[in-house]
Each structure stands twice: as C-alpha cells, then as structure tokens.
C-alpha cells in the first residue's frame, strides 16, 4: 500500500474535523441524557392497577374550583401558621394565607387540591377539598379581624370570582361545610360586609313570612348544609347569620331567614 504524505495544513484540518465530530457526538449524547432526565422529572400519568393500553388524549383541563372556603388559623401568628401549613407532619394546607396586615401568601397552586376542609359536605358534594380554594386568615379565633386583612381578602375574592365566575352562594366558611367539627371563621367574621361585595348570601330584617309548612331544617338542606345532625347545622347557620342573637332565639325567626336566603340563592 502506498503511503500518502499530507501537508501540515491538511493534517491539521483532519485532526480538527475528527475532534469536532467527537464534540458533536458528545453534545448529542449529553442532550439526549438531559432530555431523559427532564422527562423523568415530569409527573407520570395516574394509571389503573389492571393492564391497560395508554393512548393519551389532548382533550382535558386542570381542576376547576367552584367554591371558596374561608378559615381562621387558630394560631398566634402568621409565621406559626405558615410553619404548620408547610409541614409534612401536619398534613394540612391551604391555597392562601392572609396575615393581619393584609399580606397574602400563596402556599398551594390553585390547580392542586389543598388539604384544608377535611371531612366536609355541601349539598351533594362530599369532598370540598376537591372543588374549592382554601383561604386561611391569621386569627386566633377570639380576636376581631383587622380591616386591612378584610380588604386584602376582598381583593383576593374579587380576583377568584372573576377568573372562575363564582356565584355569591359559593363563598363559604369552614363551619358551613363541617358544622359538626369546626367553628371557623367564627362569629366575629364580617359576613355581612362580604355579602355587600357579592361574596356570600345575606338578608336584612325584617324577613318576609315563609309559606305555611316551610320547614327550617329542610331549608338548611336546600341551602347546602349537612343536616344529618340538625342542631349542629342550625348552630353553624346562626354563627354565620345571627351571631348576636340570644341562644334561645326562636326557631320561627330562623325559618323566615332561612327561607329568605333560599330565595336569594335562586335569584342569583
């Protein structure tokens, strides 16, 4: 075989070409590896435990909240509440926390299911966590809510209402959806002020006379309350709508107010 002598410049060009090819291959391998790593970081589709064929469809959407549930933290400070709401051990969370000075902290993506309502029921819905935005207010359960905090809440609620087109009746308290277990946001929460801005139902006295035979507990059920324990549902209702009324207030007054609110829910 005859050897071919190459000029120095030709040998240099060949060496550079070989090196560039090696660099290209290495870069491609690195890019492929990076792609595999990034793909592995994405969430895997939740599948059935029985054998299935996976044929993904592009026709789907994110979780769409249809309710807002308002809580108080019961903690001494916003920082203490944040620690609880972000602790793996607590197993509790909310989408937003509003401090007493009006600072809003987001803790969970609105598209995700936060763990704030627990065992809950409203109407036919038996899991409010799956269909709601949870908002925690920095309050120990005994103190009045500062106006700066309520102003921030109203701004947030207005934003949520606009983006999700929520009706007034779908702004609830934790005690509404869990009357046997919870008291928050408590009798000091200004539901009347919120209703004036379109968040929640309200009726002003004197209330129209309900029709003969109208039953208060049936009316509570129509509003959405879980009436399996009627006294608990009635107590939660009174804490929201008539917190200043004496405990012995007659049920007849409740009937008129419940009927008025039921009518208001139909009109909105």
Coordinates of C-alpha atoms in Angstrom, one line a residue:
X1 CA 0.0 0.0 0.0
X2 CA 1.4 3.4 -1.0
X3 CA 1.6 6.0 1.8
X4 CA 0.3 9.4 1.1
X5 CA 2.1 12.3 2.6
X6 CA -0.1 15.1 3.7
X7 CA 0.9 18.6 4.1
X8 CA 1.0 20.0 7.6
X9 CA -2.1 22.1 6.9
X10 CA -4.0 19.1 5.7
X11 CA -3.1 17.0 8.8
X12 CA -4.3 19.9 11.0
X13 CA -7.6 20.2 9.1
X14 CA -8.2 16.4 9.5
X15 CA -7.4 16.5 13.2
X16 CA -9.8 19.4 13.8
X17 CA -12.5 17.6 11.8
X18 CA -12.2 14.5 13.9
X19 CA -12.2 16.5 17.2
X20 CA -15.3 18.4 16.1
X21 CA -17.1 15.2 15.2
X22 CA -16.3 13.9 18.7
X23 CA -17.5 17.0 20.3
X24 CA -20.8 16.8 18.3
X25 CA -21.4 13.2 19.3
X26 CA -20.7 14.1 22.9
X27 CA -23.0 17.1 22.8
X28 CA -25.7 15.0 21.2
X29 CA -25.3 12.3 23.9
X30 CA -25.4 14.9 26.6
X31 CA -28.5 16.5 25.1
X32 CA -30.2 13.1 24.9
X33 CA -29.3 12.3 28.5
X34 CA -30.6 15.7 29.6
X35 CA -33.8 15.1 27.8
X36 CA -34.2 11.7 29.5
X37 CA -33.6 13.3 32.9
X38 CA -36.1 16.1 32.3
X39 CA -38.7 13.6 31.1
X40 CA -38.2 11.5 34.2
X41 CA -38.9 14.6 36.3
X42 CA -42.4 15.1 34.9
X43 CA -45.4 13.6 36.7
X44 CA -46.3 10.2 35.4
X45 CA -50.0 9.7 34.4
X46 CA -52.1 8.0 37.1
X47 CA -53.0 4.6 35.7
X48 CA -55.3 1.8 36.6
X49 CA -53.9 -1.1 38.6
X50 CA -55.2 -3.5 35.9
X51 CA -53.5 -3.9 32.5
X52 CA -54.5 -1.1 30.1
X53 CA -53.3 0.5 26.9
X54 CA -52.1 4.1 27.3
X55 CA -53.4 6.3 24.4
X56 CA -53.2 9.9 25.7
X57 CA -55.8 12.4 24.6
X58 CA -55.2 16.2 24.3
X59 CA -58.7 16.9 25.4
X60 CA -58.5 17.6 29.2
X61 CA -58.2 20.5 31.6
X62 CA -56.9 21.3 35.0
X63 CA -59.0 21.1 38.2
X64 CA -61.6 23.9 38.2
X65 CA -62.5 25.3 41.7
X66 CA -66.2 26.1 42.1
X67 CA -66.2 27.1 45.8
X68 CA -64.1 29.2 48.2
X69 CA -63.8 28.0 51.8
X70 CA -62.7 30.6 54.4
X71 CA -60.9 29.6 57.7
X72 CA -59.1 31.1 60.6
X73 CA -55.8 29.6 61.5
X74 CA -56.3 29.4 65.3
X75 CA -52.6 30.2 65.6
X76 CA -50.8 33.0 67.5
X77 CA -49.1 34.5 64.4
X78 CA -48.9 34.2 60.6
X79 CA -45.4 32.7 60.8
X80 CA -46.6 30.0 63.1
X81 CA -49.5 29.2 60.8
X82 CA -47.1 29.1 57.8
X83 CA -44.9 26.6 59.6
X84 CA -48.0 24.4 60.2
X85 CA -49.3 24.7 56.7
X86 CA -46.0 23.8 55.1
X87 CA -45.0 21.0 57.5
X88 CA -45.1 17.4 56.1
X89 CA -46.1 16.2 59.5
X90 CA -49.2 18.4 59.8
X91 CA -50.9 17.0 56.8
X92 CA -52.8 20.3 56.4
X93 CA -52.5 23.1 53.9
X94 CA -54.4 25.9 52.1
X95 CA -54.1 27.8 48.9
X96 CA -53.7 31.2 50.6
X97 CA -52.9 32.6 54.0
X98 CA -53.7 36.3 54.7
X99 CA -51.9 37.9 57.6
X100 CA -53.3 40.6 59.9
X101 CA -51.5 43.3 58.0
X102 CA -53.0 42.2 54.7
X103 CA -50.0 40.3 53.3
X104 CA -51.2 37.4 51.1
X105 CA -49.1 34.3 51.0
X106 CA -49.8 31.6 48.4
X107 CA -49.0 28.1 49.6
X108 CA -50.6 25.7 47.0
X109 CA -51.2 26.1 43.3
X110 CA -54.9 26.8 42.6
X111 CA -55.0 23.8 40.2
X112 CA -54.0 21.5 43.0
X113 CA -56.1 20.0 45.8
X114 CA -55.1 21.6 49.2
X115 CA -55.9 19.8 52.4
X116 CA -58.0 22.5 54.3
X117 CA -61.6 21.4 54.6
X118 CA -61.1 17.8 55.7
X119 CA -64.3 15.8 56.2
X120 CA -66.8 18.2 54.6
X121 CA -70.1 18.3 52.8
X122 CA -72.1 21.0 51.0
X123 CA -75.2 19.9 49.1
X124 CA -74.3 16.8 47.1
X125 CA -70.6 17.5 47.3
X126 CA -68.9 15.3 49.9
X127 CA -65.3 16.5 49.4
X128 CA -64.8 20.2 49.4
X129 CA -61.1 19.9 49.1
X130 CA -61.5 18.6 45.5
X131 CA -63.6 21.6 44.4
X132 CA -62.6 24.6 46.4
X133 CA -59.9 27.3 47.1
X134 CA -59.0 27.3 50.8
X135 CA -58.1 30.7 52.4
X136 CA -56.7 30.8 55.9
X137 CA -56.9 34.1 57.9
X138 CA -54.3 34.8 60.6
X139 CA -56.7 34.9 63.6
X140 CA -56.7 33.1 66.9
X141 CA -60.5 32.6 66.9
X142 CA -61.1 35.1 69.6
X143 CA -60.0 38.4 68.0
X144 CA -61.7 40.8 65.6
X145 CA -60.5 40.8 62.0
X146 CA -58.5 43.9 61.1
X147 CA -59.8 45.9 58.2
X148 CA -56.5 45.6 56.4
X149 CA -56.9 41.9 56.5
X150 CA -60.5 42.0 55.2
X151 CA -59.5 44.5 52.5
X152 CA -56.9 42.0 51.3
X153 CA -59.4 39.2 51.4
X154 CA -61.9 41.1 49.4
X155 CA -59.3 41.8 46.7
X156 CA -58.4 38.1 46.6
X157 CA -62.0 37.0 46.4
X158 CA -62.7 39.5 43.7
X159 CA -59.9 38.1 41.7
X160 CA -61.1 34.5 42.2
X161 CA -64.7 35.4 41.4
X162 CA -63.7 37.0 38.1
X163 CA -61.4 34.2 37.0
X164 CA -63.6 31.3 38.0
X165 CA -67.0 33.0 37.6
X166 CA -68.1 32.0 41.1
X167 CA -71.7 32.8 42.2
X168 CA -72.2 34.6 45.6
X169 CA -73.6 31.5 47.2
X170 CA -70.3 29.6 46.7
X171 CA -68.3 31.6 49.2
X172 CA -68.5 29.5 52.4
X173 CA -67.0 29.2 55.9
X174 CA -65.3 26.1 57.3
X175 CA -68.2 25.8 59.8
X176 CA -70.7 25.8 56.9
X177 CA -69.2 22.7 55.3
X178 CA -68.2 20.9 58.5
X179 CA -70.7 22.0 61.1
X180 CA -70.2 19.0 63.4
X181 CA -66.4 19.7 63.7
X182 CA -65.5 23.3 63.0
X183 CA -66.3 26.9 64.2
X184 CA -64.1 29.0 61.9
X185 CA -64.1 31.7 60.6
X186 CA -66.3 32.3 63.7
X187 CA -69.0 34.7 64.8
X188 CA -66.6 37.7 64.6
X189 CA -66.1 37.3 60.9
X190 CA -67.8 40.1 58.9
X191 CA -70.1 38.0 56.6
X192 CA -72.4 41.0 56.1
X193 CA -69.6 43.1 54.7
X194 CA -68.5 40.3 52.4
X195 CA -72.1 39.8 51.2
X196 CA -72.3 43.5 50.4
X197 CA -69.5 43.0 47.9
X198 CA -71.1 39.9 46.4
X199 CA -69.4 37.2 48.4
X200 CA -72.0 35.1 50.2
X201 CA -75.7 35.4 50.7
X202 CA -77.4 37.9 53.1
X203 CA -80.9 39.0 54.1
X204 CA -81.8 42.1 56.1
X205 CA -84.5 42.0 58.7
X206 CA -87.5 42.1 58.7
X207 CA -87.7 38.9 56.8
X208 CA -90.7 38.0 54.6
X209 CA -93.0 35.5 56.1
X210 CA -92.2 32.0 54.8
X211 CA -95.1 30.0 53.3
X212 CA -97.1 27.7 55.5
X213 CA -95.4 24.4 56.2
X214 CA -91.9 25.6 55.3
X215 CA -89.5 23.6 57.4
X216 CA -86.3 25.2 58.7
X217 CA -84.2 22.1 58.5
X218 CA -85.4 21.3 55.0
X219 CA -84.5 24.8 54.1
X220 CA -81.0 24.4 55.6
X221 CA -80.5 21.3 53.5
X222 CA -81.7 23.2 50.4
X223 CA -79.0 25.9 51.1
X224 CA -76.3 23.2 51.2
X225 CA -75.9 22.4 54.9
X226 CA -75.3 18.9 56.1
X227 CA -78.4 18.3 58.3
X228 CA -77.6 14.8 59.5
X229 CA -77.2 16.4 62.9
X230 CA -79.8 19.2 62.7
X231 CA -78.6 21.1 65.8
X232 CA -75.1 21.3 64.5
X233 CA -76.3 22.7 61.2
X234 CA -78.5 25.2 62.9
X235 CA -75.7 26.3 65.2
X236 CA -73.4 26.8 62.2
X237 CA -76.1 28.8 60.4
X238 CA -76.7 31.0 63.4
X239 CA -73.0 31.7 63.9
X240 CA -72.8 33.0 60.4
X241 CA -76.0 34.9 60.0
X242 CA -77.2 35.9 63.5
X243 CA -74.2 35.7 65.8
X244 CA -75.6 38.4 68.1
X245 CA -78.9 36.8 68.6
X246 CA -79.6 35.1 72.0
X247 CA -79.1 31.4 72.1
X248 CA -82.7 30.9 72.9
X249 CA -83.8 32.8 69.8
X250 CA -87.0 31.1 68.5
X251 CA -86.7 28.8 65.5
X252 CA -89.6 30.8 63.9
X253 CA -87.1 33.6 63.2
X254 CA -84.7 31.1 61.7
X255 CA -87.4 29.8 59.4
X256 CA -88.0 33.3 58.0
X257 CA -84.3 34.0 57.5
X258 CA -83.6 30.5 56.0
X259 CA -86.5 30.9 53.6
X260 CA -85.2 34.4 52.6
X261 CA -81.7 33.1 51.9
X262 CA -83.0 30.1 50.0
X263 CA -84.9 32.6 47.8
X264 CA -81.8 34.7 47.4
X265 CA -79.8 31.7 46.3
X266 CA -82.4 31.1 43.5
X267 CA -82.3 34.7 42.4
X268 CA -78.5 34.9 41.9

